[in-house]
XYZ file of C-alpha atoms in Angstrom:
432
model
C 22.061 -23.217 4.991
C 25.442 -21.813 4.260
C 25.796 -23.889 1.135
C 22.525 -22.608 -0.196
C 23.516 -19.064 0.617
C 26.931 -19.456 -1.104
C 25.322 -21.006 -4.177
C 23.010 -18.055 -4.483
C 25.824 -15.607 -4.220
C 27.941 -17.448 -6.775
C 25.161 -17.614 -9.383
C 25.440 -14.577 -11.783
C 22.248 -12.583 -11.964
C 22.104 -12.701 -15.734
C 22.128 -16.594 -15.630
C 19.162 -16.984 -13.356
C 16.102 -18.223 -15.306
C 13.679 -15.947 -13.583
C 15.696 -12.847 -14.440
C 16.752 -13.839 -17.971
C 15.610 -11.178 -20.467
C 13.290 -12.231 -23.278
C 14.889 -12.605 -26.661
C 13.989 -9.923 -29.250
C 12.675 -12.581 -31.743
C 10.421 -14.037 -28.989
C 9.129 -10.581 -28.087
C 8.338 -9.938 -31.729
C 6.543 -13.190 -32.108
C 4.576 -12.545 -28.975
C 3.532 -9.039 -30.061
C 2.590 -10.373 -33.519
C 0.549 -13.182 -31.984
C -1.257 -10.692 -29.671
C -2.100 -8.452 -32.578
C -3.467 -11.297 -34.656
C -5.549 -12.557 -31.767
C -6.908 -9.136 -31.069
C -7.754 -8.635 -34.748
C -9.478 -12.071 -34.763
C -11.539 -11.146 -31.628
C -12.685 -7.976 -33.300
C -13.436 -9.578 -36.676
C -14.021 -13.308 -36.179
C -16.041 -13.770 -39.386
C -13.205 -12.486 -41.552
C -10.807 -15.187 -40.431
C -13.576 -17.899 -40.573
C -14.313 -16.962 -44.211
C -10.575 -17.140 -45.123
C -10.106 -20.431 -43.408
C -13.240 -22.012 -44.949
C -12.484 -20.545 -48.336
C -9.023 -21.987 -48.358
C -10.124 -25.565 -47.624
C -13.115 -25.282 -49.944
C -10.748 -24.191 -52.739
C -8.405 -27.093 -51.918
C -11.358 -29.621 -52.029
C -12.536 -28.224 -55.352
C -9.007 -28.388 -56.765
C -8.743 -32.015 -55.678
C -12.100 -32.662 -57.400
C -11.493 -30.662 -60.630
C -7.881 -31.709 -61.058
C -8.581 -35.343 -60.662
C -6.293 -35.843 -57.638
C -8.986 -37.884 -55.941
C -8.455 -40.697 -58.573
C -5.072 -41.711 -56.999
C -6.735 -43.024 -53.889
C -10.323 -43.718 -54.975
C -11.979 -47.140 -54.879
C -14.446 -46.143 -57.572
C -13.023 -44.023 -60.440
C -16.544 -43.955 -62.041
C -18.052 -41.861 -59.236
C -20.385 -39.273 -60.866
C -18.960 -35.772 -61.088
C -21.972 -34.034 -59.543
C -21.769 -36.306 -56.504
C -18.067 -35.504 -56.093
C -18.902 -31.789 -56.234
C -21.672 -32.163 -53.610
C -19.367 -34.240 -51.345
C -16.452 -31.701 -51.738
C -18.679 -28.806 -50.736
C -20.508 -30.759 -47.996
C -17.172 -31.711 -46.339
C -15.662 -28.180 -46.450
C -18.316 -25.522 -46.246
C -19.510 -26.431 -42.706
C -16.106 -25.351 -41.391
C -17.429 -21.791 -41.362
C -19.192 -22.482 -38.118
C -16.506 -24.754 -36.584
C -15.708 -22.270 -33.707
C -19.265 -21.516 -32.676
C -20.921 -24.928 -33.186
C -18.203 -27.594 -33.631
C -20.479 -30.516 -32.705
C -23.105 -29.396 -35.225
C -20.428 -29.051 -37.908
C -19.245 -32.618 -37.339
C -22.779 -33.890 -37.418
C -23.380 -31.994 -40.685
C -20.232 -33.509 -42.234
C -21.055 -37.028 -41.082
C -23.608 -37.860 -43.863
C -21.260 -36.662 -46.535
C -18.436 -38.689 -45.052
C -20.592 -41.846 -45.027
C -21.620 -41.339 -48.673
C -17.987 -40.692 -49.473
C -16.981 -44.007 -47.950
C -19.944 -45.993 -49.341
C -19.418 -44.746 -52.897
C -15.788 -45.421 -52.797
C -14.845 -41.852 -53.893
C -12.559 -41.516 -50.821
C -12.161 -37.709 -51.217
C -9.333 -36.243 -49.169
C -11.810 -33.597 -47.940
C -13.090 -36.176 -45.498
C -9.953 -35.490 -43.442
C -11.428 -32.006 -42.650
C -13.473 -33.818 -39.940
C -10.344 -33.737 -37.878
C -10.598 -29.979 -37.831
C -14.067 -30.371 -36.231
C -12.610 -32.881 -33.786
C -9.896 -30.403 -32.825
C -12.449 -27.637 -32.053
C -14.716 -30.038 -30.109
C -11.644 -30.886 -27.898
C -10.859 -27.243 -27.680
C -14.283 -25.760 -26.810
C -16.666 -28.502 -25.525
C -16.539 -30.951 -22.489
C -14.234 -33.884 -23.064
C -17.044 -36.354 -22.784
C -18.029 -35.264 -26.290
C -14.928 -37.016 -27.639
C -16.390 -40.508 -27.128
C -19.198 -40.203 -29.676
C -16.976 -37.868 -31.776
C -14.427 -40.632 -32.199
C -17.160 -43.240 -33.062
C -18.657 -40.859 -35.633
C -15.376 -40.310 -37.367
C -14.341 -43.996 -37.351
C -17.699 -45.137 -38.782
C -16.983 -44.151 -42.451
C -13.605 -45.867 -42.217
C -15.313 -49.077 -41.116
C -17.915 -48.748 -43.863
C -15.298 -48.220 -46.575
C -13.200 -51.172 -45.350
C -16.247 -53.463 -45.094
C -17.667 -52.473 -48.480
C -14.533 -52.282 -50.583
C -12.350 -54.735 -48.691
C -9.062 -52.994 -49.350
C -6.481 -52.889 -46.512
C -6.428 -54.460 -43.133
C -9.090 -53.614 -40.629
C -6.701 -52.804 -37.802
C -4.461 -50.752 -40.069
C -7.356 -48.677 -41.419
C -9.045 -48.200 -38.046
C -5.787 -47.686 -36.217
C -4.574 -45.040 -38.663
C -7.763 -43.063 -38.449
C -7.892 -43.439 -34.642
C -4.378 -42.155 -34.377
C -5.323 -39.111 -36.378
C -8.349 -38.451 -34.161
C -6.258 -38.739 -30.983
C -3.601 -36.396 -32.311
C -6.274 -33.790 -33.291
C -7.919 -34.146 -29.916
C -4.621 -33.890 -27.971
C -3.731 -30.729 -29.924
C -7.137 -29.235 -28.964
C -6.785 -30.293 -25.270
C -3.177 -28.812 -25.180
C -4.209 -25.487 -26.639
C -7.245 -25.374 -24.355
C -5.147 -26.123 -21.294
C -2.642 -23.479 -22.179
C -5.405 -20.984 -22.870
C -7.083 -21.672 -19.564
C -3.755 -21.323 -17.787
C -3.075 -18.051 -19.443
C -6.533 -16.791 -18.594
C -6.069 -17.832 -15.032
C -2.750 -15.983 -14.860
C -4.379 -12.842 -16.346
C -7.265 -13.086 -13.893
C -4.926 -13.538 -10.993
C -2.903 -10.523 -12.177
C -6.019 -8.403 -12.388
C -7.148 -9.489 -8.926
C -3.719 -8.781 -7.535
C -3.725 -5.372 -9.146
C -7.130 -4.591 -7.664
C -6.113 -5.899 -4.317
C -2.965 -3.813 -4.422
C -4.963 -0.684 -5.290
C -7.374 -1.514 -2.469
C -4.568 -2.001 0.016
C -3.009 1.254 -1.129
C -6.382 3.116 -0.612
C -6.877 1.490 2.773
C -3.304 2.394 3.782
C -3.868 5.998 2.598
C -7.150 6.235 4.530
C -5.515 4.832 7.692
C -2.627 7.191 7.330
C -4.982 10.109 6.829
C -6.877 9.084 9.953
C -3.690 8.776 11.945
C -2.491 12.236 10.812
C -5.889 13.705 11.602
C -5.736 12.258 15.059
C -2.192 13.696 15.621
C -3.118 17.078 14.269
C -6.263 17.134 16.392
C -4.315 16.233 19.494
C -1.542 18.739 18.930
C -3.519 21.789 17.767
C -6.694 21.178 19.691
C -4.996 20.819 23.066
C -2.539 23.607 22.750
C -5.098 26.002 21.348
C -7.424 25.228 24.273
C -4.590 25.945 26.676
C -3.693 29.145 24.892
C -7.392 30.179 24.947
C -7.570 29.620 28.640
C -4.408 31.550 29.372
C -5.514 34.470 27.163
C -8.882 34.677 28.883
C -7.251 34.546 32.346
C -4.729 37.232 31.302
C -7.498 39.458 30.097
C -9.289 39.370 33.325
C -6.115 39.845 35.409
C -4.846 42.697 33.251
C -6.403 45.437 35.428
C -5.928 43.805 38.837
C -2.691 41.851 38.638
C -0.231 42.865 35.923
C 2.305 40.220 37.111
C -0.266 37.506 36.528
C -0.802 38.879 33.025
C 2.913 38.623 32.298
C 2.887 35.030 33.529
C -0.046 34.266 31.268
C 1.608 35.804 28.236
C 4.803 33.902 29.041
C 2.827 30.577 29.344
C 1.036 31.415 25.987
C 4.484 31.787 24.333
C 5.805 28.591 25.722
C 2.662 26.677 24.684
C 2.704 28.189 21.218
C 6.316 27.285 20.713
C 5.686 23.730 21.927
C 2.710 23.372 19.575
C 4.735 24.778 16.662
C 7.609 22.399 17.459
C 5.258 19.354 17.487
C 3.502 20.443 14.337
C 6.711 21.093 12.526
C 7.982 17.684 13.533
C 4.882 15.991 12.223
C 5.037 17.874 8.954
C 8.717 17.043 8.548
C 8.004 13.336 8.870
C 5.322 13.633 6.113
C 7.753 15.287 3.710
C 9.546 13.277 1.085
C 13.092 12.773 2.281
C 14.474 12.791 -1.253
C 13.050 16.224 -2.015
C 14.012 17.546 1.393
C 17.383 19.237 1.956
C 17.079 18.629 5.679
C 16.060 15.249 7.046
C 13.081 15.039 9.320
C 13.762 15.327 12.972
C 12.690 11.903 14.308
C 11.847 13.011 17.868
C 9.973 10.376 19.840
C 6.268 10.668 20.334
C 5.095 11.788 23.822
C 5.183 9.278 26.588
C 3.994 9.176 30.129
C 7.171 10.968 31.255
C 5.776 14.026 29.482
C 2.527 13.789 31.355
C 3.731 16.146 34.119
C 4.501 18.869 31.538
C 1.013 18.373 30.016
C -0.653 18.731 33.428
C 1.383 21.792 34.337
C 0.273 23.493 31.093
C -3.349 22.741 31.897
C -2.939 24.070 35.362
C -1.380 27.214 34.043
C -4.478 27.645 31.851
C -6.634 27.811 35.019
C -7.800 24.209 35.508
C -6.736 22.593 38.847
C -5.679 18.979 38.236
C -5.080 16.390 40.945
C -3.219 13.207 39.975
C -3.107 9.833 41.731
C -0.855 7.035 40.505
C -1.023 3.404 41.680
C 1.745 1.043 40.618
C 4.748 1.463 38.525
C 4.686 2.386 34.855
C 6.259 -0.212 32.529
C 4.348 0.225 29.325
C 5.660 -0.002 25.723
C 5.871 3.281 23.824
C 2.650 2.688 21.846
C 0.510 2.067 25.016
C 2.163 5.075 26.711
C 1.158 7.285 23.700
C -2.439 6.025 23.852
C -2.714 6.786 27.592
C -1.085 10.233 27.065
C -3.389 11.159 24.165
C -6.536 10.048 26.000
C -5.617 12.103 29.019
C -4.706 15.027 26.793
C -8.078 14.882 24.990
C -10.020 14.584 28.165
C -8.320 17.625 29.741
C -8.698 19.588 26.529
C -12.464 18.957 26.511
C -12.682 19.982 30.167
C -10.854 23.273 29.320
C -13.260 23.884 26.394
C -16.570 22.978 27.918
C -16.537 22.489 31.700
C -17.053 26.048 32.700
C -15.604 28.152 35.536
C -14.554 26.792 38.980
C -13.994 23.274 37.527
C -11.428 20.867 38.877
C -10.133 17.674 37.304
C -8.762 14.439 38.709
C -6.563 11.783 37.027
C -6.224 8.263 38.462
C -3.736 5.998 36.937
C -3.437 2.305 37.914
C -0.715 0.115 36.359
C -1.060 -3.638 36.286
C 1.128 -6.501 35.120
C 2.284 -7.156 31.599
C 1.309 -3.869 30.190
C -2.227 -3.466 31.515
C -3.287 0.051 32.707
C -6.435 1.825 33.830
C -6.855 5.564 33.561
C -9.769 7.547 34.918
C -10.224 11.302 34.218
C -13.047 13.044 35.912
C -14.069 16.704 36.155
C -16.605 18.715 38.163
C -18.044 20.733 35.204
C -21.421 22.319 35.371
C -24.553 20.589 34.206
C -24.551 22.620 31.091
C -21.369 20.979 29.953
C -22.803 19.360 26.837
C -19.637 19.853 24.837
C -18.194 16.580 26.027
C -21.312 14.463 26.104
C -20.869 13.523 22.483
C -24.012 15.470 21.540
C -22.238 18.732 21.036
C -18.835 17.759 19.927
C -16.404 20.079 18.147
C -16.980 20.645 14.480
C -14.360 18.174 13.308
C -15.771 15.435 15.595
C -12.397 13.715 15.970
C -11.933 13.807 19.693
C -13.959 10.831 21.005
C -13.572 8.738 17.855
C -9.816 9.303 17.917
C -9.670 8.094 21.561
C -11.733 5.032 20.691
C -9.529 4.244 17.666
C -6.392 4.382 19.734
C -7.881 2.226 22.405
C -9.093 -0.358 19.918
C -5.558 -0.823 18.628
C -4.672 -2.626 21.901
C -7.957 -4.367 22.514
C -8.924 -1.974 25.221
C -12.152 -0.302 26.294
C -13.051 3.404 26.588
C -16.111 4.767 28.380
C -17.001 8.431 28.201
C -20.051 10.091 29.660
C -21.581 12.125 32.462
C -20.834 11.120 36.036
C -23.709 9.425 37.878
C -25.938 11.650 39.926
C -25.754 13.409 42.328
C -22.280 14.091 41.163
C -21.854 16.470 38.146
C -19.224 16.632 35.464
C -17.687 14.215 33.056
C -15.841 10.917 33.349
C -13.501 9.196 30.902
C -12.459 5.686 31.753
C -9.722 3.834 29.827
C -8.627 0.310 30.258
C -5.909 -1.444 28.281
C -5.641 -5.223 28.975
C -2.464 -7.229 29.387
C -0.323 -7.691 26.330
C -0.785 -11.089 24.674
C 2.212 -13.403 24.976
C 4.636 -13.228 22.098
């Protein structure tokens, strides 16, 4: 392992093949190739006309200039026949990309007449262009009959005019067919590989965007839960203290002062938690002061939470069984569920309500928490049918519980008891 690490450190970054910059000439050729291909995709007929026109002109020059006489077996071949053969072996190339098999079949009769008459026009070699496009665009099984079709005129010419060795004539033409087919297969393989890479890049880009959207949605949901827990709970406590202070203003001024003091303490606590959450959300690079990374609430802060609820006028009785030894994430889940349950009790349970919290700690991170209250029968605010406008309380508790594979039950207590019951259970942590 150390040798591998040392080799990586000693290799200059500029010499690594994966990080080697592309040469300017290569970049220019690639850009030019992309432009030509893009133009051809937009105007395919223009390139087909140029290509066909070039080879048709070459075939007519061979016919008119008498170049065919240097290789012909029959110098007395009629001129009109030579003209027809030249056009018949070149004009079908116009459709070579869309119908390559049909092009080869259309050229085959002219190639046979060319071989039988002994004219041996060089335009017959244009069949190799059709072979190339068959290998490029059609299933490879087409190459069997394609090869036989191209070799047939050579066999006819050799048998009729008897010049040259059979193996030499057939072998030379077979080699040409194989080379044309291999070029087509190579181009086809590279094109398929490039298309696969482009498709993979597109799918990865889509997947990246989807992952970013999912991460954004999850982060928004998490922030919404935190904001709901911080603002909803503290405002409920403040509302309870304010109502209690208003009623005590005329009868017990000292209780009013205590309520105002508790309101100030709760407000400052809420502002501190909210500021900490907003600081974490800020971009550290654009922030002159780094975010204060204060830990999230844990079960050690539960007593402070309960005291604040008691100060707001809700008597709370707590029973703890076992010893807490939960990871921070599980502690935060239990804390937030208890906080939400007490907040809902403060909001909706009505006067003369009491609450009870029972905590039972098990082994390996398991915990059970039950929060009950004695609210009046008209307490519909916590039944789920008359939830707050944002509707984040109960869904937020369920989302937190689901993170650890736990269960959450929330509903009215069974008759004849009245009030509301929230039951949370987090199972043991899976072994690492």
